[in-house]
Each structure stands twice: as structure tokens, then as C-alpha cells.
């Protein structure tokens, strides 16, 4: 019974992390700002770290099922 919420949560985190990572890569390749008013290197690094963290958290939730 407890695996349902874990599957949902893991899927949401994994999808969010994958989309954020793809969006960040796309913006960085086009040399467009990832966050307005922030240096390109800082915003790309922070967005990448958050995306990888979400992917890791999603994987952790899904492996616990």
C-alpha cells in the first residue's frame, strides 16, 4: 500500500529533474540566459545541481519500492 505514493513521488522527481536538465542544456547551448540577472556560469551550475539532485531523489524513491 505504501509503494503507490513512492512510485508517484519518484516519477515526479525524475521527470522534473530530466526536464530541468534538458531545458538547462538547451538554454546553455543557445547562449540564452538560464536565470535573468545572474551570471551564465552560476545559473547553469545551480540548475544542473538541482536537476541532478532531483534525478537522484527520484531514483532513490523508485529503488525503495
Short mmCIF file of N, CA and C in Angstrom, two decimals, residues 6-63:
data_model
loop_
_atom_site.label_atom_id
_atom_site.label_comp_id
_atom_site.label_asym_id
_atom_site.label_seq_id
_atom_site.Cartn_x
_atom_site.Cartn_y
_atom_site.Cartn_z
N UNK A 6 5.22 6.23 -3.20
CA UNK A 6 6.65 6.24 -3.53
C UNK A 6 6.86 6.22 -5.04
N UNK A 7 6.06 5.46 -5.75
CA UNK A 7 6.17 5.42 -7.21
C UNK A 7 5.79 6.77 -7.80
N UNK A 8 4.71 7.36 -7.32
CA UNK A 8 4.28 8.67 -7.81
C UNK A 8 5.34 9.73 -7.54
N UNK A 9 5.85 9.77 -6.31
CA UNK A 9 6.84 10.77 -5.94
C UNK A 9 8.13 10.59 -6.72
N UNK A 10 8.58 9.35 -6.86
CA UNK A 10 9.80 9.08 -7.62
C UNK A 10 9.66 9.48 -9.08
N UNK A 11 8.49 9.22 -9.65
CA UNK A 11 8.25 9.58 -11.04
C UNK A 11 8.23 11.10 -11.22
N UNK A 12 7.59 11.79 -10.30
CA UNK A 12 7.53 13.26 -10.39
C UNK A 12 8.92 13.87 -10.27
N UNK A 13 9.70 13.42 -9.31
CA UNK A 13 11.06 13.94 -9.16
C UNK A 13 11.91 13.62 -10.39
N UNK A 14 11.82 12.40 -10.90
CA UNK A 14 12.62 12.02 -12.06
C UNK A 14 12.23 12.82 -13.30
N UNK A 15 10.94 13.01 -13.52
CA UNK A 15 10.50 13.80 -14.68
C UNK A 15 10.92 15.26 -14.54
N UNK A 16 10.76 15.83 -13.37
CA UNK A 16 11.16 17.22 -13.17
C UNK A 16 12.66 17.38 -13.38
N UNK A 17 13.45 16.47 -12.82
CA UNK A 17 14.90 16.56 -12.98
C UNK A 17 15.33 16.41 -14.42
N UNK A 18 14.71 15.49 -15.15
CA UNK A 18 15.06 15.29 -16.56
C UNK A 18 14.69 16.50 -17.41
N UNK A 19 13.51 17.04 -17.19
CA UNK A 19 13.08 18.21 -17.97
C UNK A 19 13.94 19.43 -17.63
N UNK A 20 14.23 19.64 -16.36
CA UNK A 20 15.07 20.78 -15.97
C UNK A 20 16.47 20.65 -16.55
N UNK A 21 17.02 19.45 -16.54
CA UNK A 21 18.35 19.25 -17.10
C UNK A 21 18.34 19.49 -18.61
N UNK A 22 17.34 18.98 -19.31
CA UNK A 22 17.25 19.19 -20.75
C UNK A 22 17.07 20.66 -21.09
N UNK A 23 16.22 21.36 -20.34
CA UNK A 23 15.99 22.78 -20.57
C UNK A 23 17.26 23.59 -20.34
N UNK A 24 18.00 23.24 -19.28
CA UNK A 24 19.24 23.95 -18.97
C UNK A 24 20.27 23.75 -20.06
N UNK A 25 20.41 22.53 -20.55
CA UNK A 25 21.36 22.25 -21.62
C UNK A 25 20.98 23.00 -22.88
N UNK A 26 19.70 23.00 -23.22
CA UNK A 26 19.24 23.70 -24.41
C UNK A 26 19.51 25.20 -24.31
N UNK A 27 19.21 25.80 -23.17
CA UNK A 27 19.45 27.24 -23.00
C UNK A 27 20.95 27.56 -23.03
N UNK A 28 21.76 26.70 -22.42
CA UNK A 28 23.20 26.96 -22.38
C UNK A 28 23.82 26.83 -23.77
N UNK A 29 23.38 25.86 -24.56
CA UNK A 29 23.92 25.71 -25.92
C UNK A 29 23.57 26.88 -26.81
N UNK A 30 22.40 27.46 -26.61
CA UNK A 30 21.98 28.62 -27.41
C UNK A 30 22.54 29.93 -26.85
N UNK A 31 23.29 29.86 -25.77
CA UNK A 31 23.84 31.04 -25.08
C UNK A 31 22.73 31.99 -24.62
N UNK A 32 21.59 31.45 -24.26
CA UNK A 32 20.49 32.24 -23.72
C UNK A 32 20.56 32.16 -22.20
N UNK A 33 20.03 33.17 -21.51
CA UNK A 33 20.12 33.15 -20.04
C UNK A 33 19.24 32.05 -19.44
N UNK A 34 19.78 31.40 -18.44
CA UNK A 34 19.03 30.39 -17.70
C UNK A 34 18.22 31.07 -16.60
N UNK A 35 18.81 32.07 -15.98
CA UNK A 35 18.12 32.89 -14.98
C UNK A 35 18.48 34.34 -15.25
N UNK A 36 17.49 35.19 -15.30
CA UNK A 36 17.74 36.60 -15.60
C UNK A 36 18.44 37.29 -14.43
N UNK A 37 19.44 38.07 -14.76
CA UNK A 37 20.16 38.83 -13.75
C UNK A 37 21.24 38.06 -13.02
N UNK A 38 21.53 36.85 -13.47
CA UNK A 38 22.55 36.02 -12.83
C UNK A 38 23.57 35.64 -13.90
N UNK A 39 24.83 35.53 -13.51
CA UNK A 39 25.86 35.13 -14.47
C UNK A 39 25.54 33.77 -15.05
N UNK A 40 25.90 33.57 -16.32
CA UNK A 40 25.58 32.34 -17.03
C UNK A 40 26.17 31.11 -16.33
N UNK A 41 27.42 31.18 -15.93
CA UNK A 41 28.07 30.02 -15.32
C UNK A 41 27.40 29.64 -14.00
N UNK A 42 27.04 30.63 -13.21
CA UNK A 42 26.42 30.36 -11.91
C UNK A 42 25.03 29.74 -12.10
N UNK A 43 24.25 30.30 -13.01
CA UNK A 43 22.89 29.80 -13.19
C UNK A 43 22.87 28.40 -13.79
N UNK A 44 23.78 28.13 -14.73
CA UNK A 44 23.85 26.79 -15.33
C UNK A 44 24.29 25.77 -14.28
N UNK A 45 25.28 26.14 -13.48
CA UNK A 45 25.76 25.22 -12.45
C UNK A 45 24.68 24.92 -11.42
N UNK A 46 24.00 25.94 -10.95
CA UNK A 46 22.97 25.75 -9.94
C UNK A 46 21.80 24.93 -10.49
N UNK A 47 21.36 25.23 -11.70
CA UNK A 47 20.26 24.47 -12.30
C UNK A 47 20.65 23.02 -12.54
N UNK A 48 21.89 22.78 -12.94
CA UNK A 48 22.36 21.41 -13.16
C UNK A 48 22.42 20.63 -11.85
N UNK A 49 22.90 21.27 -10.81
CA UNK A 49 22.98 20.60 -9.50
C UNK A 49 21.58 20.25 -8.99
N UNK A 50 20.65 21.17 -9.15
CA UNK A 50 19.28 20.91 -8.70
C UNK A 50 18.65 19.79 -9.53
N UNK A 51 18.88 19.80 -10.85
CA UNK A 51 18.33 18.76 -11.71
C UNK A 51 18.90 17.39 -11.36
N UNK A 52 20.20 17.31 -11.14
CA UNK A 52 20.81 16.03 -10.78
C UNK A 52 20.34 15.57 -9.40
N UNK A 53 20.13 16.51 -8.49
CA UNK A 53 19.60 16.16 -7.18
C UNK A 53 18.20 15.58 -7.27
N UNK A 54 17.37 16.18 -8.12
CA UNK A 54 16.01 15.67 -8.32
C UNK A 54 16.04 14.29 -8.96
N UNK A 55 16.92 14.09 -9.93
CA UNK A 55 17.04 12.77 -10.54
C UNK A 55 17.49 11.72 -9.52
N UNK A 56 18.45 12.09 -8.68
CA UNK A 56 18.92 11.16 -7.65
C UNK A 56 17.82 10.86 -6.63
N UNK A 57 17.08 11.87 -6.24
CA UNK A 57 15.99 11.68 -5.29
C UNK A 57 14.90 10.81 -5.90
N UNK A 58 14.59 11.02 -7.18
CA UNK A 58 13.61 10.18 -7.86
C UNK A 58 14.06 8.74 -7.95
N UNK A 59 15.34 8.53 -8.26
CA UNK A 59 15.88 7.17 -8.32
C UNK A 59 15.84 6.51 -6.95
N UNK A 60 16.14 7.27 -5.92
CA UNK A 60 16.12 6.74 -4.55
C UNK A 60 14.70 6.31 -4.17
N UNK A 61 13.71 7.14 -4.52
CA UNK A 61 12.32 6.80 -4.21
C UNK A 61 11.89 5.54 -4.96
N UNK A 62 12.30 5.43 -6.20
CA UNK A 62 11.88 4.28 -7.01
C UNK A 62 12.61 2.99 -6.62
N UNK A 63 13.83 3.09 -6.12
CA UNK A 63 14.54 1.88 -5.69
C UNK A 63 14.01 1.37 -4.36
#
